[in-house]
Amino acid sequence: MLKNIMDSVREKSPIVHNITNYVTANDCANILLACGASPIMADDLEEVEEITTICHGLNINLGTLNCRTVESMLLAGKKANQLGHPVVLDPVGVGASVFRTKTAFCLLEEIQFDVIRGNISEIKTLANGKGTTKGVDADIEDVITEDNLMQTVTFAKEFSKKCGAIIAITGAIDIVADSEKAYCIYNGHQMMSSVTGTGCQLSAITAAYVTANPKNKLEAVVAAICSMGICGEIAYNRLSSMDGNASYRNYIIDAIYHLDGEILQNRANYRIL
Amino acid sequence: MLKNIMDSVREKSPIVHNITNYVTANDCANILLACGASPIMADDLEEVEEITTICHGLNINLGTLNCRTVESMLLAGKKANQLGHPVVLDPVGVGASVFRTKTAFCLLEEIQFDVIRGNISEIKTLANGKGTTKGVDADIEDVITEDNLMQTVTFAKEFSKKCGAIIAITGAIDIVADSEKAYCIYNGHQMMSSVTGTGCQLSAITAAYVTANPKNKLEAVVAAICSMGICGEIAYNRLSSMDGNASYRNYIIDAIYHLDGEILQNRANYRIL
Amino acid sequence: MLKNIMDSVREKSPIVHNITNYVTANDCANILLACGASPIMADDLEEVEEITTICHGLNINLGTLNCRTVESMLLAGKKANQLGHPVVLDPVGVGASVFRTKTAFCLLEEIQFDVIRGNISEIKTLANGKGTTKGVDADIEDVITEDNLMQTVTFAKEFSKKCGAIIAITGAIDIVADSEKAYCIYNGHQMMSSVTGTGCQLSAITAAYVTANPKNKLEAVVAAICSMGICGEIAYNRLSSMDGNASYRNYIIDAIYHLDGEILQNRANYRIL
């Protein structure tokens, strides 16, 4: 099944509209191309509705959020909802400032998201109205382990039920849940956290996978997260003794470029809870 | 001749002012350095006229266009015209929104461009007032082939005559035309379309080449496009089995860094129509 | 001592708030991760004070300066001062436009910087109210050589005394000075100037080093500059015949990722004046 999901992305080559930050926009564009999708980055109020109309899916990312783009996010999101285009939210750093938190809640109220992907601190902030976000990384006291896994799965399912979006919490263990079913994913490598924007990149390809697989959204998110994790593993194995996080960044995108559906299927490491 | 043009860029090291998008700005800066030029990125209304004054050429790129920078583009373009600095337009995604189309027409009316470089859909939109732009890639029905080559060359010459700029239409076959003469260029590799911003990068170095060769602008554009295409070929040959589009991105810039005038001269593959 | 300074960065993993340009933001984030720090990029008026509060240090960079972010820089800088967080200024291109010069002087008046790092033309502009800045590179007539070294050291000490910040002037020879003491650093490779943003990256890690070593700020700046220079040397030695400035960019960050305190200590090449 994961194989078919990935193949659909390459066959359909969905155009994904990204309203995203200037730190990782280039990597997001390249990883979308790597997975077989086509990126457009556009964030001005004047054009976001038209741009989202010619695209097939929308990815909203709160990194380097600014006053100018909040309204653009709202307009694009509502338009995508009207058109039935999948919409992904990456609530980067929500909880770290009132501005980000207010913006995220405003977006949640006005837009029906298909997927929300963040780290555990960000998702807790969205679900509870407050969290322990300290910057853009998950707080240490929030980290998902085997000990709190069931509890976090229950939390994710409940939040999914409440907001209607698939919830993807990524970290050492990733959880993808709708209100009924949760996947716990064990792919990936800890060195991925030393590359800026691997989360942003994952949200971008999640938008592509879901857009190309509208009838299997939950599994599409799982496929996207497994793809990223497996490519993190492949890229890690490719590192020479002098390669560091900059080369690793390139190798992860390279691995997505070459990822084969069979390999995805075989290496995907998850269980259903 | 192409050799001399490239040598001039390295000798003169022109400073190129870029008003460009945040997706590919880093690659544009690095490829300008790679070809021997010096980049400045500056887009605020308050300073663009001064910045363009201390530079030698201007590159205006409509990617991630926003309300704040439209006025900056106009001011910088007019100032560059006054100073006799070459100005290049990269009308990224024109036709994809009314905002981009209106902005492009406004720029065409107020600024005399030396070169306009885009894909066929973008150039058709500029020439005809409407096009089939679907995002940032050329529409499939517009693609240049040997069958419609003469027709496209005629179109490019006529548009050049009308707007006074050299028209560079890039794709599988590239066309560079003024009102009298057209070059059809066959360098490049299709994998270049899987790297975000190869078009933006090409526009940036086109500005550098034209700026360093004010008396041979048409051939300078040809040299820039051949350089990019040849480096796309060299970089492709360098790819290992694990390298994908991220490494390819780096290798293209690396190849520009090492490109030798003799190699450019010998590998350039074009005919004049 | 340099070893201890670097080890502190890896142990404390300071969070550095960056208000910076969109050209090099990605490289700045990755090099901060490479050295063991944690980056946040945030520039909106609405949130910069809160963001800087949850961080440990602040890095203000004037590249792609715009009207929207000037106020953000002021607010964040004042808040960081209140909290006792180290603040670094990278006055990119100051002197190239009235807007940049005015902004820089305004920042100098309102914020107490711990470190100001720029090329000699930029620092002269800050110290003298005018300079010979021609773009983002140092002007040739300003370049530091052994002949004018003592004179430049005296200038740096005096400017440090006047403004209360450590002055770091980087170029072929780097000078780091407070009012009493100056280090002249000979690490680095000239090819670093063919990579966009090596200066921005250096300012970012300088903020991290100083933040992790509040009691040895002068030596922390020296350690940051030696680290960058040594990694420029290591990365240069790693270049294959086809590698150019794009690969070099990656290798420099990779080298920072692997840099060992012993190597830093042993390869640091400086004298005290």
PDB file of N, CA, C and O in Angstrom, chain C residues 28-70:
ATOM      1  N   CYS C  28      22.963  29.847   8.029  1.00  0.00           N
ATOM      2  CA  CYS C  28      23.164  30.287   9.416  1.00  0.00           C
ATOM      3  C   CYS C  28      22.528  29.293  10.387  1.00  0.00           C
ATOM      4  O   CYS C  28      23.121  28.962  11.418  1.00  0.00           O
ATOM      5  N   ALA C  29      21.339  28.827  10.053  1.00  0.00           N
ATOM      6  CA  ALA C  29      20.673  27.849  10.923  1.00  0.00           C
ATOM      7  C   ALA C  29      21.484  26.551  10.973  1.00  0.00           C
ATOM      8  O   ALA C  29      21.710  25.986  12.050  1.00  0.00           O
ATOM      9  N   ASN C  30      21.934  26.086   9.817  1.00  0.00           N
ATOM     10  CA  ASN C  30      22.678  24.824   9.815  1.00  0.00           C
ATOM     11  C   ASN C  30      24.040  24.929  10.500  1.00  0.00           C
ATOM     12  O   ASN C  30      24.470  23.979  11.155  1.00  0.00           O
ATOM     13  N   ILE C  31      24.709  26.066  10.366  1.00  0.00           N
ATOM     14  CA  ILE C  31      26.012  26.172  11.025  1.00  0.00           C
ATOM     15  C   ILE C  31      25.829  26.325  12.545  1.00  0.00           C
ATOM     16  O   ILE C  31      26.669  25.847  13.322  1.00  0.00           O
ATOM     17  N   LEU C  32      24.744  26.943  12.969  1.00  0.00           N
ATOM     18  CA  LEU C  32      24.462  26.994  14.410  1.00  0.00           C
ATOM     19  C   LEU C  32      24.230  25.589  14.953  1.00  0.00           C
ATOM     20  O   LEU C  32      24.761  25.219  16.009  1.00  0.00           O
ATOM     21  N   LEU C  33      23.462  24.797  14.229  1.00  0.00           N
ATOM     22  CA  LEU C  33      23.275  23.404  14.636  1.00  0.00           C
ATOM     23  C   LEU C  33      24.612  22.663  14.615  1.00  0.00           C
ATOM     24  O   LEU C  33      24.911  21.862  15.500  1.00  0.00           O
ATOM     25  N   ALA C  34      25.425  22.936  13.606  1.00  0.00           N
ATOM     26  CA  ALA C  34      26.711  22.252  13.475  1.00  0.00           C
ATOM     27  C   ALA C  34      27.621  22.511  14.669  1.00  0.00           C
ATOM     28  O   ALA C  34      28.340  21.612  15.118  1.00  0.00           O
ATOM     29  N   CYS C  35      27.577  23.722  15.204  1.00  0.00           N
ATOM     30  CA  CYS C  35      28.490  24.053  16.311  1.00  0.00           C
ATOM     31  C   CYS C  35      27.901  23.648  17.661  1.00  0.00           C
ATOM     32  O   CYS C  35      28.555  23.810  18.694  1.00  0.00           O
ATOM     33  N   GLY C  36      26.668  23.143  17.649  1.00  0.00           N
ATOM     34  CA  GLY C  36      26.083  22.660  18.892  1.00  0.00           C
ATOM     35  C   GLY C  36      25.010  23.564  19.462  1.00  0.00           C
ATOM     36  O   GLY C  36      24.418  23.259  20.496  1.00  0.00           O
ATOM     37  N   ALA C  37      24.757  24.689  18.803  1.00  0.00           N
ATOM     38  CA  ALA C  37      23.733  25.618  19.272  1.00  0.00           C
ATOM     39  C   ALA C  37      22.404  25.293  18.605  1.00  0.00           C
ATOM     40  O   ALA C  37      22.299  24.381  17.796  1.00  0.00           O
ATOM     41  N   SER C  38      21.406  26.076  18.955  1.00  0.00           N
ATOM     42  CA  SER C  38      20.065  25.855  18.426  1.00  0.00           C
ATOM     43  C   SER C  38      19.553  27.181  17.874  1.00  0.00           C
ATOM     44  O   SER C  38      19.554  28.185  18.591  1.00  0.00           O
ATOM     45  N   PRO C  39      19.154  27.236  16.603  1.00  0.00           N
ATOM     46  CA  PRO C  39      18.743  28.508  16.001  1.00  0.00           C
ATOM     47  C   PRO C  39      17.243  28.738  16.040  1.00  0.00           C
ATOM     48  O   PRO C  39      16.458  27.789  15.921  1.00  0.00           O
ATOM     49  N   ILE C  40      16.835  29.980  16.207  1.00  0.00           N
ATOM     50  CA  ILE C  40      15.466  30.398  15.902  1.00  0.00           C
ATOM     51  C   ILE C  40      15.560  31.634  15.026  1.00  0.00           C
ATOM     52  O   ILE C  40      16.272  32.577  15.370  1.00  0.00           O
ATOM     53  N   MET C  41      14.852  31.609  13.916  1.00  0.00           N
ATOM     54  CA  MET C  41      14.743  32.785  13.068  1.00  0.00           C
ATOM     55  C   MET C  41      13.329  33.337  13.247  1.00  0.00           C
ATOM     56  O   MET C  41      12.347  32.625  13.017  1.00  0.00           O
ATOM     57  N   ALA C  42      13.223  34.582  13.678  1.00  0.00           N
ATOM     58  CA  ALA C  42      11.913  35.208  13.865  1.00  0.00           C
ATOM     59  C   ALA C  42      12.122  36.697  13.785  1.00  0.00           C
ATOM     60  O   ALA C  42      13.037  37.227  14.434  1.00  0.00           O
ATOM     61  N   ASP C  43      11.322  37.391  13.002  1.00  0.00           N
ATOM     62  CA  ASP C  43      11.580  38.817  12.790  1.00  0.00           C
ATOM     63  C   ASP C  43      10.343  39.697  12.853  1.00  0.00           C
ATOM     64  O   ASP C  43      10.418  40.875  12.524  1.00  0.00           O
ATOM     65  N   ASP C  44       9.213  39.145  13.287  1.00  0.00           N
ATOM     66  CA  ASP C  44       8.041  40.008  13.281  1.00  0.00           C
ATOM     67  C   ASP C  44       7.915  40.784  14.589  1.00  0.00           C
ATOM     68  O   ASP C  44       8.083  40.241  15.693  1.00  0.00           O
ATOM     69  N   LEU C  45       7.601  42.060  14.403  1.00  0.00           N
ATOM     70  CA  LEU C  45       7.366  43.005  15.479  1.00  0.00           C
ATOM     71  C   LEU C  45       6.548  42.405  16.622  1.00  0.00           C
ATOM     72  O   LEU C  45       6.818  42.649  17.802  1.00  0.00           O
ATOM     73  N   GLU C  46       5.546  41.637  16.255  1.00  0.00           N
ATOM     74  CA  GLU C  46       4.596  41.098  17.225  1.00  0.00           C
ATOM     75  C   GLU C  46       5.223  40.091  18.181  1.00  0.00           C
ATOM     76  O   GLU C  46       4.661  39.801  19.219  1.00  0.00           O
ATOM     77  N   GLU C  47       6.321  39.493  17.788  1.00  0.00           N
ATOM     78  CA  GLU C  47       6.807  38.382  18.613  1.00  0.00           C
ATOM     79  C   GLU C  47       8.273  38.446  18.992  1.00  0.00           C
ATOM     80  O   GLU C  47       8.728  37.639  19.810  1.00  0.00           O
ATOM     81  N   VAL C  48       9.034  39.374  18.438  1.00  0.00           N
ATOM     82  CA  VAL C  48      10.481  39.311  18.655  1.00  0.00           C
ATOM     83  C   VAL C  48      10.887  39.436  20.120  1.00  0.00           C
ATOM     84  O   VAL C  48      11.869  38.819  20.543  1.00  0.00           O
ATOM     85  N   GLU C  49      10.150  40.208  20.894  1.00  0.00           N
ATOM     86  CA  GLU C  49      10.535  40.333  22.303  1.00  0.00           C
ATOM     87  C   GLU C  49      10.332  39.016  23.055  1.00  0.00           C
ATOM     88  O   GLU C  49      11.178  38.600  23.842  1.00  0.00           O
ATOM     89  N   GLU C  50       9.212  38.373  22.780  1.00  0.00           N
ATOM     90  CA  GLU C  50       8.967  37.079  23.423  1.00  0.00           C
ATOM     91  C   GLU C  50       9.972  36.028  22.975  1.00  0.00           C
ATOM     92  O   GLU C  50      10.464  35.219  23.768  1.00  0.00           O
ATOM     93  N   ILE C  51      10.244  36.029  21.661  1.00  0.00           N
ATOM     94  CA  ILE C  51      11.178  35.031  21.128  1.00  0.00           C
ATOM     95  C   ILE C  51      12.558  35.228  21.751  1.00  0.00           C
ATOM     96  O   ILE C  51      13.214  34.281  22.183  1.00  0.00           O
ATOM     97  N   THR C  52      12.988  36.462  21.803  1.00  0.00           N
ATOM     98  CA  THR C  52      14.323  36.709  22.357  1.00  0.00           C
ATOM     99  C   THR C  52      14.364  36.343  23.850  1.00  0.00           C
ATOM    100  O   THR C  52      15.413  35.928  24.361  1.00  0.00           O
ATOM    101  N   THR C  53      13.234  36.437  24.500  1.00  0.00           N
ATOM    102  CA  THR C  53      13.165  36.088  25.922  1.00  0.00           C
ATOM    103  C   THR C  53      13.387  34.601  26.153  1.00  0.00           C
ATOM    104  O   THR C  53      14.050  34.201  27.121  1.00  0.00           O
ATOM    105  N   ILE C  54      12.872  33.757  25.254  1.00  0.00           N
ATOM    106  CA  ILE C  54      13.075  32.310  25.432  1.00  0.00           C
ATOM    107  C   ILE C  54      14.426  31.848  24.873  1.00  0.00           C
ATOM    108  O   ILE C  54      14.796  30.688  25.035  1.00  0.00           O
ATOM    109  N   CYS C  55      15.144  32.766  24.212  1.00  0.00           N
ATOM    110  CA  CYS C  55      16.484  32.429  23.711  1.00  0.00           C
ATOM    111  C   CYS C  55      17.542  32.860  24.727  1.00  0.00           C
ATOM    112  O   CYS C  55      17.221  33.451  25.752  1.00  0.00           O
ATOM    113  N   HIS C  56      18.794  32.570  24.360  1.00  0.00           N
ATOM    114  CA  HIS C  56      19.895  32.945  25.259  1.00  0.00           C
ATOM    115  C   HIS C  56      20.801  34.022  24.674  1.00  0.00           C
ATOM    116  O   HIS C  56      21.604  34.609  25.381  1.00  0.00           O
ATOM    117  N   GLY C  57      20.710  34.223  23.374  1.00  0.00           N
ATOM    118  CA  GLY C  57      21.531  35.239  22.721  1.00  0.00           C
ATOM    119  C   GLY C  57      20.829  35.717  21.462  1.00  0.00           C
ATOM    120  O   GLY C  57      19.887  35.069  20.983  1.00  0.00           O
ATOM    121  N   LEU C  58      21.278  36.852  20.942  1.00  0.00           N
ATOM    122  CA  LEU C  58      20.618  37.475  19.784  1.00  0.00           C
ATOM    123  C   LEU C  58      21.656  37.868  18.743  1.00  0.00           C
ATOM    124  O   LEU C  58      22.700  38.417  19.064  1.00  0.00           O
ATOM    125  N   ASN C  59      21.330  37.577  17.488  1.00  0.00           N
ATOM    126  CA  ASN C  59      22.192  37.917  16.360  1.00  0.00           C
ATOM    127  C   ASN C  59      21.394  38.768  15.381  1.00  0.00           C
ATOM    128  O   ASN C  59      20.413  38.305  14.808  1.00  0.00           O
ATOM    129  N   ILE C  60      21.805  40.020  15.222  1.00  0.00           N
ATOM    130  CA  ILE C  60      21.115  40.940  14.310  1.00  0.00           C
ATOM    131  C   ILE C  60      21.984  41.159  13.077  1.00  0.00           C
ATOM    132  O   ILE C  60      23.138  41.543  13.184  1.00  0.00           O
ATOM    133  N   ASN C  61      21.395  40.927  11.906  1.00  0.00           N
ATOM    134  CA  ASN C  61      22.137  40.970  10.639  1.00  0.00           C
ATOM    135  C   ASN C  61      21.371  41.872   9.669  1.00  0.00           C
ATOM    136  O   ASN C  61      20.173  41.681   9.461  1.00  0.00           O
ATOM    137  N   LEU C  62      22.073  42.846   9.086  1.00  0.00           N
ATOM    138  CA  LEU C  62      21.382  43.852   8.267  1.00  0.00           C
ATOM    139  C   LEU C  62      21.180  43.463   6.801  1.00  0.00           C
ATOM    140  O   LEU C  62      20.683  44.268   6.006  1.00  0.00           O
ATOM    141  N   GLY C  63      21.589  42.256   6.416  1.00  0.00           N
ATOM    142  CA  GLY C  63      21.359  41.832   5.024  1.00  0.00           C
ATOM    143  C   GLY C  63      19.874  41.814   4.707  1.00  0.00           C
ATOM    144  O   GLY C  63      19.057  41.506   5.578  1.00  0.00           O
ATOM    145  N   THR C  64      19.531  42.128   3.450  1.00  0.00           N
ATOM    146  CA  THR C  64      18.118  42.285   3.026  1.00  0.00           C
ATOM    147  C   THR C  64      17.269  42.993   4.078  1.00  0.00           C
ATOM    148  O   THR C  64      16.113  42.648   4.300  1.00  0.00           O
ATOM    149  N   LEU C  65      17.876  44.009   4.650  1.00  0.00           N
ATOM    150  CA  LEU C  65      17.168  44.872   5.608  1.00  0.00           C
ATOM    151  C   LEU C  65      15.888  45.404   4.980  1.00  0.00           C
ATOM    152  O   LEU C  65      15.864  45.735   3.813  1.00  0.00           O
ATOM    153  N   ASN C  66      14.822  45.469   5.758  1.00  0.00           N
ATOM    154  CA  ASN C  66      13.628  46.140   5.239  1.00  0.00           C
ATOM    155  C   ASN C  66      12.901  46.878   6.355  1.00  0.00           C
ATOM    156  O   ASN C  66      13.148  46.659   7.540  1.00  0.00           O
ATOM    157  N   CYS C  67      12.040  47.785   5.923  1.00  0.00           N
ATOM    158  CA  CYS C  67      11.353  48.681   6.857  1.00  0.00           C
ATOM    159  C   CYS C  67      10.660  47.904   7.973  1.00  0.00           C
ATOM    160  O   CYS C  67      10.635  48.337   9.116  1.00  0.00           O
ATOM    161  N   ARG C  68      10.090  46.753   7.607  1.00  0.00           N
ATOM    162  CA  ARG C  68       9.328  45.958   8.567  1.00  0.00           C
ATOM    163  C   ARG C  68      10.206  45.451   9.718  1.00  0.00           C
ATOM    164  O   ARG C  68       9.747  45.337  10.856  1.00  0.00           O
ATOM    165  N   THR C  69      11.467  45.135   9.422  1.00  0.00           N
ATOM    166  CA  THR C  69      12.278  44.482  10.442  1.00  0.00           C
ATOM    167  C   THR C  69      13.149  45.430  11.267  1.00  0.00           C
ATOM    168  O   THR C  69      13.654  45.033  12.315  1.00  0.00           O
ATOM    169  N   VAL C  70      13.307  46.668  10.829  1.00  0.00           N
ATOM    170  CA  VAL C  70      14.127  47.608  11.605  1.00  0.00           C
ATOM    171  C   VAL C  70      13.583  47.737  13.026  1.00  0.00           C
ATOM    172  O   VAL C  70      14.317  47.625  14.008  1.00  0.00           O
TER     173      VAL C  70
END
